mmCIF file of C-alpha atoms and ligand atoms in Angstrom:
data_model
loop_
_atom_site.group_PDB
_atom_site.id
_atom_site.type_symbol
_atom_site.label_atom_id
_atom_site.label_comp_id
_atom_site.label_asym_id
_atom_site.label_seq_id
_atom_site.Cartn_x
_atom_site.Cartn_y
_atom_site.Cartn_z
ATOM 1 C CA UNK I 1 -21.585 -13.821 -0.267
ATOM 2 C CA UNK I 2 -18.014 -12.559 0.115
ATOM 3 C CA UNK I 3 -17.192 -8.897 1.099
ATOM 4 C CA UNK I 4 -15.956 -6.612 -1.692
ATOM 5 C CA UNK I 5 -12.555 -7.137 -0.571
ATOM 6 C CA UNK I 6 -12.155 -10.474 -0.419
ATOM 7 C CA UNK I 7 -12.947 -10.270 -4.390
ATOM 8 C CA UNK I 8 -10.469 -7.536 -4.621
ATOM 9 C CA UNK I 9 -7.717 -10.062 -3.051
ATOM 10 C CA UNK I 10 -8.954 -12.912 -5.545
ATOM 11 C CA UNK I 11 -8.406 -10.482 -8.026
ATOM 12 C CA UNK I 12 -11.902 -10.662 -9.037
ATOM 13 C CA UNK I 13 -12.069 -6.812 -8.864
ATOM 14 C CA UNK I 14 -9.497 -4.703 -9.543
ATOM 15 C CA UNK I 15 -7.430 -2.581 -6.996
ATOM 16 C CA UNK I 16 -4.034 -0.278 -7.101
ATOM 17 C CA UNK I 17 -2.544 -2.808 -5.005
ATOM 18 C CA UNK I 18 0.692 -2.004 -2.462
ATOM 19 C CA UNK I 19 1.196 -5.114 -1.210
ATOM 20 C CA UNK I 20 0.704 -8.375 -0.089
ATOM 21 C CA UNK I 21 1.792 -11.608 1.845
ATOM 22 C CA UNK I 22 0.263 -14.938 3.140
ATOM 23 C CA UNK I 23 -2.515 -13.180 5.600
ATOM 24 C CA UNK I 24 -2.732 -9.267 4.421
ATOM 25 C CA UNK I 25 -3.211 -7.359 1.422
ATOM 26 C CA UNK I 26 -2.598 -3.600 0.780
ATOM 27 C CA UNK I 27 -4.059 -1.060 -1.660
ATOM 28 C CA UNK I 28 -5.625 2.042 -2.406
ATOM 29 C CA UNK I 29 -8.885 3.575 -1.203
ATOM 30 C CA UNK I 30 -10.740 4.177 -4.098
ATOM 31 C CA UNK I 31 -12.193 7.319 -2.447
ATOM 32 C CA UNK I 32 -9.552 8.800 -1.007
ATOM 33 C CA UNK I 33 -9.405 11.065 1.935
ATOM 34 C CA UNK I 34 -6.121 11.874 0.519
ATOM 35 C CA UNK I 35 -3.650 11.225 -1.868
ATOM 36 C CA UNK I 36 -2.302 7.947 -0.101
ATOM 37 C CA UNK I 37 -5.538 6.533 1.347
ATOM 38 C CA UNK I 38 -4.417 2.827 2.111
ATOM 39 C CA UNK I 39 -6.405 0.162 3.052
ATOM 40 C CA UNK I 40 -4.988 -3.727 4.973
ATOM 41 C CA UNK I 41 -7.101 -5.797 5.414
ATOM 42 C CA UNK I 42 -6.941 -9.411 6.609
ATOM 43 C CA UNK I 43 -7.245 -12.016 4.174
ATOM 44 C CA UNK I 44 -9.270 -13.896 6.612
ATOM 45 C CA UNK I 45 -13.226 -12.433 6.418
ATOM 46 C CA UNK I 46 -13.786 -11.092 9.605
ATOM 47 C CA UNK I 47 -16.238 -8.060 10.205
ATOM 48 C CA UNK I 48 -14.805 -6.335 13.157
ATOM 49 C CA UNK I 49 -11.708 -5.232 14.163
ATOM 50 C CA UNK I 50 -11.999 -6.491 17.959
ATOM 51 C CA UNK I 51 -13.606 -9.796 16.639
ATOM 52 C CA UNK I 52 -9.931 -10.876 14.985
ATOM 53 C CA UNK I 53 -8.123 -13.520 16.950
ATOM 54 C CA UNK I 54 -5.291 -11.805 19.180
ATOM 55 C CA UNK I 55 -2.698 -12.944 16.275
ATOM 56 C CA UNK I 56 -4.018 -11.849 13.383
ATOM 57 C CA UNK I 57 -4.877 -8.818 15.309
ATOM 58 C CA UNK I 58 -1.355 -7.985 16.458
ATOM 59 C CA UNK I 59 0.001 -8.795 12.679
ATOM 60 C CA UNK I 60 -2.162 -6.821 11.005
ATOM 61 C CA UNK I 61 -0.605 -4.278 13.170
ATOM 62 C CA UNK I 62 2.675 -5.124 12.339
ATOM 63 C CA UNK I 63 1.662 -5.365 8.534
ATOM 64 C CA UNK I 64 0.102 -2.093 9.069
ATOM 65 C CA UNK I 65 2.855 -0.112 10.043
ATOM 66 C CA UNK I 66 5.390 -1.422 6.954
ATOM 67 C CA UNK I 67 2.833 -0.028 4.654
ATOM 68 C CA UNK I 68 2.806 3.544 6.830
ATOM 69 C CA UNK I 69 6.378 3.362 6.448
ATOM 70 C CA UNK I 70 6.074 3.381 3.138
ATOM 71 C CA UNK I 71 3.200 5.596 2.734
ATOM 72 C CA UNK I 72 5.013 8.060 5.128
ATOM 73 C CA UNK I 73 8.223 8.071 2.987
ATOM 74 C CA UNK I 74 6.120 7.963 -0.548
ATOM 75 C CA UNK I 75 3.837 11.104 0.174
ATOM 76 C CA UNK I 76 4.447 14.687 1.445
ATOM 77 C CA UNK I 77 2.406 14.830 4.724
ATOM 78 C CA UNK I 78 2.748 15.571 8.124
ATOM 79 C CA UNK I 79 2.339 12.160 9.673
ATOM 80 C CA UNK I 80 0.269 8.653 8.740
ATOM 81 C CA UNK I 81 -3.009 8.504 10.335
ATOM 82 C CA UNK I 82 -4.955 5.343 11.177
ATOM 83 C CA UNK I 83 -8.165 4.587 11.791
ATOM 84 C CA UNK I 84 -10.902 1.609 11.937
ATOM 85 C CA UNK I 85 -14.577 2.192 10.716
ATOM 86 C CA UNK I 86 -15.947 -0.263 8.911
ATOM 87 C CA UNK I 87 -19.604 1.075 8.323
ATOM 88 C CA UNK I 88 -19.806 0.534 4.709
ATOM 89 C CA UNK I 89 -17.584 -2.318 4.221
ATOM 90 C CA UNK I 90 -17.854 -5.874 7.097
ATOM 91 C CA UNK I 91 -14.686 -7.329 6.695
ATOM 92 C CA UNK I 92 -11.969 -5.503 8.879
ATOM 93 C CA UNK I 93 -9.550 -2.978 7.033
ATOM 94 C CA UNK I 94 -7.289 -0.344 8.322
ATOM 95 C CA UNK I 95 -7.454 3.113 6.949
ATOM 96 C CA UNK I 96 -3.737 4.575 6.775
ATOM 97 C CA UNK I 97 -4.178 8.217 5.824
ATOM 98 C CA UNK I 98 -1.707 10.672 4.973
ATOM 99 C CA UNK I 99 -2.509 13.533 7.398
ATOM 100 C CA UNK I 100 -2.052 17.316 6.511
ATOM 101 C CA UNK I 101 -5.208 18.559 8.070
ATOM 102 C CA UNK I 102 -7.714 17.488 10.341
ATOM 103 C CA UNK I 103 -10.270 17.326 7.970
ATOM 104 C CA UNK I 104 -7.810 14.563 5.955
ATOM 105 C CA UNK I 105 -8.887 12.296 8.638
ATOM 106 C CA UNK I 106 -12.796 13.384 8.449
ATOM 107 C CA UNK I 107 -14.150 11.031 5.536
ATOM 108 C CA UNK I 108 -15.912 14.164 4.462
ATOM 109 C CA UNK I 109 -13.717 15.980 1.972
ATOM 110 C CA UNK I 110 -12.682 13.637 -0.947
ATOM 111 C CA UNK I 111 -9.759 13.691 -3.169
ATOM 112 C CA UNK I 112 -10.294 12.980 -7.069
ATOM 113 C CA UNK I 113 -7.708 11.108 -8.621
ATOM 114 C CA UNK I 114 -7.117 9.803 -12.104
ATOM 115 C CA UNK I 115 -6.379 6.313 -13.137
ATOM 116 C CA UNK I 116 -2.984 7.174 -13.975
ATOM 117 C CA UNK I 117 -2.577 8.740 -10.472
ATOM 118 C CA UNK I 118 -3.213 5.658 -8.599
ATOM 119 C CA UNK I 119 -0.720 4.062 -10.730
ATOM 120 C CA UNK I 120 1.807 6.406 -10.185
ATOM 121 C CA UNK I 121 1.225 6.651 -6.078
ATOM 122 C CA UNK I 122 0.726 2.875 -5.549
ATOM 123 C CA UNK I 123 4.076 2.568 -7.767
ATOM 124 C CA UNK I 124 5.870 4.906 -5.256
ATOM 125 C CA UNK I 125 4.685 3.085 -2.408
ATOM 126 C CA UNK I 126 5.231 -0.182 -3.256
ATOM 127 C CA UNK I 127 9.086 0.787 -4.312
ATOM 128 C CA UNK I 128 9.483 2.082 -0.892
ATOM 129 C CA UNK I 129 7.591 -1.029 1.138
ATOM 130 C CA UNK I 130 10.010 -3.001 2.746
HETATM 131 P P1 LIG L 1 -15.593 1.904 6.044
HETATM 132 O O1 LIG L 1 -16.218 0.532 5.906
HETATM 133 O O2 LIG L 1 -14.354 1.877 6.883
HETATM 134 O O3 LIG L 1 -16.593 2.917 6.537
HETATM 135 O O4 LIG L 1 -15.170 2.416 4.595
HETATM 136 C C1 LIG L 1 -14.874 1.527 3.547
HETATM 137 C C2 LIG L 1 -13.825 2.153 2.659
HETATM 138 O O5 LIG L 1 -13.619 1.269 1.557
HETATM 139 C C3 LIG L 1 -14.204 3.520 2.068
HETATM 140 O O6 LIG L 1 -13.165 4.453 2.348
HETATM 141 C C4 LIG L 1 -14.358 3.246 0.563
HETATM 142 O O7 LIG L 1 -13.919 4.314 -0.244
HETATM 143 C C5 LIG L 1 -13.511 2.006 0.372
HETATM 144 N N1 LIG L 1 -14.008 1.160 -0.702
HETATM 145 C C6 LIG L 1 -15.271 0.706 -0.850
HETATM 146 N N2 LIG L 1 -15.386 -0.065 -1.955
HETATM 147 C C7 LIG L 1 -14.145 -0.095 -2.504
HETATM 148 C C8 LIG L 1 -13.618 -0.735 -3.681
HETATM 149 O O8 LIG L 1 -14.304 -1.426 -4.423
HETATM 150 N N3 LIG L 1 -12.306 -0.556 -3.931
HETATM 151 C C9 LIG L 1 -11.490 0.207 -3.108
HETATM 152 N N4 LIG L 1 -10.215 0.312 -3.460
HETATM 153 N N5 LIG L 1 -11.961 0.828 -1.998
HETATM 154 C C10 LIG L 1 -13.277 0.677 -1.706
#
């Protein structure tokens, strides 16, 4: 059966998406740590992060940081965190986090956003993703 994300980049379920090319696809976490929570993830279904082939690895990377650019230059924070879990969800994705406290990078404390909020942020983003 295919992961939850790999129907969100079919467009089978809908995301706030940021971007996108040939191998990676960007978009909001739909439980945010913070305003800003972006996930990549490989287009490819792998479940863990170490498991990727060396290339893919090194450009998710790369894809990666163009969307912390973006993030960083979107929203008011103090720097872009990043992390890899991948408890809940087996098919690798990169958590880029807008970081004002150490408990934004905690997955404990949750931000609640409205539709119309992940619009607007994902808007702001994607202007600034180069
Ligand atoms: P992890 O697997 O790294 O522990 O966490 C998976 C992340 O994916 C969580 O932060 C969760 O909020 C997010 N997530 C799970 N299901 C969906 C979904 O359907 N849409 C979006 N946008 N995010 C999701």
């Amino acid at each position: 059966m295919p992961s939850i994300f790999t129907r969100i980049i079919a467009g089978e379920i809908p995301s706030y998406k940021i971007a996108e090319d040939a191998n990676f696809f960007a978009f909001l976490d739909i439980n945010p740590n913070a305003k800003g929570h972006t996930l990549v993830v490989p287009k490819k279904e792998i479940n863990k992060l170490f498991d990727l082939d060396s290339q893919t690895y090194i450009e998710l990377m790369q894809f990666s940081r163009r969307v912390a650019i973006a993030l960083e230059k979107s929203i008011l924070c103090k720097r872009i965190g990043m992390s890899v879990i991948g408890l809940e969800v087996p098919h690798v994705h990169v958590h880029l986090i807008p970081l004002n406290d150490m408990k934004d990078a905690a997955f404990e404390s949750k931000v609640s956003l409205t539709s119309d909020e992940f619009i607007a942020i994902a808007e702001k983003i994607k202007a600034n993703f180069i």
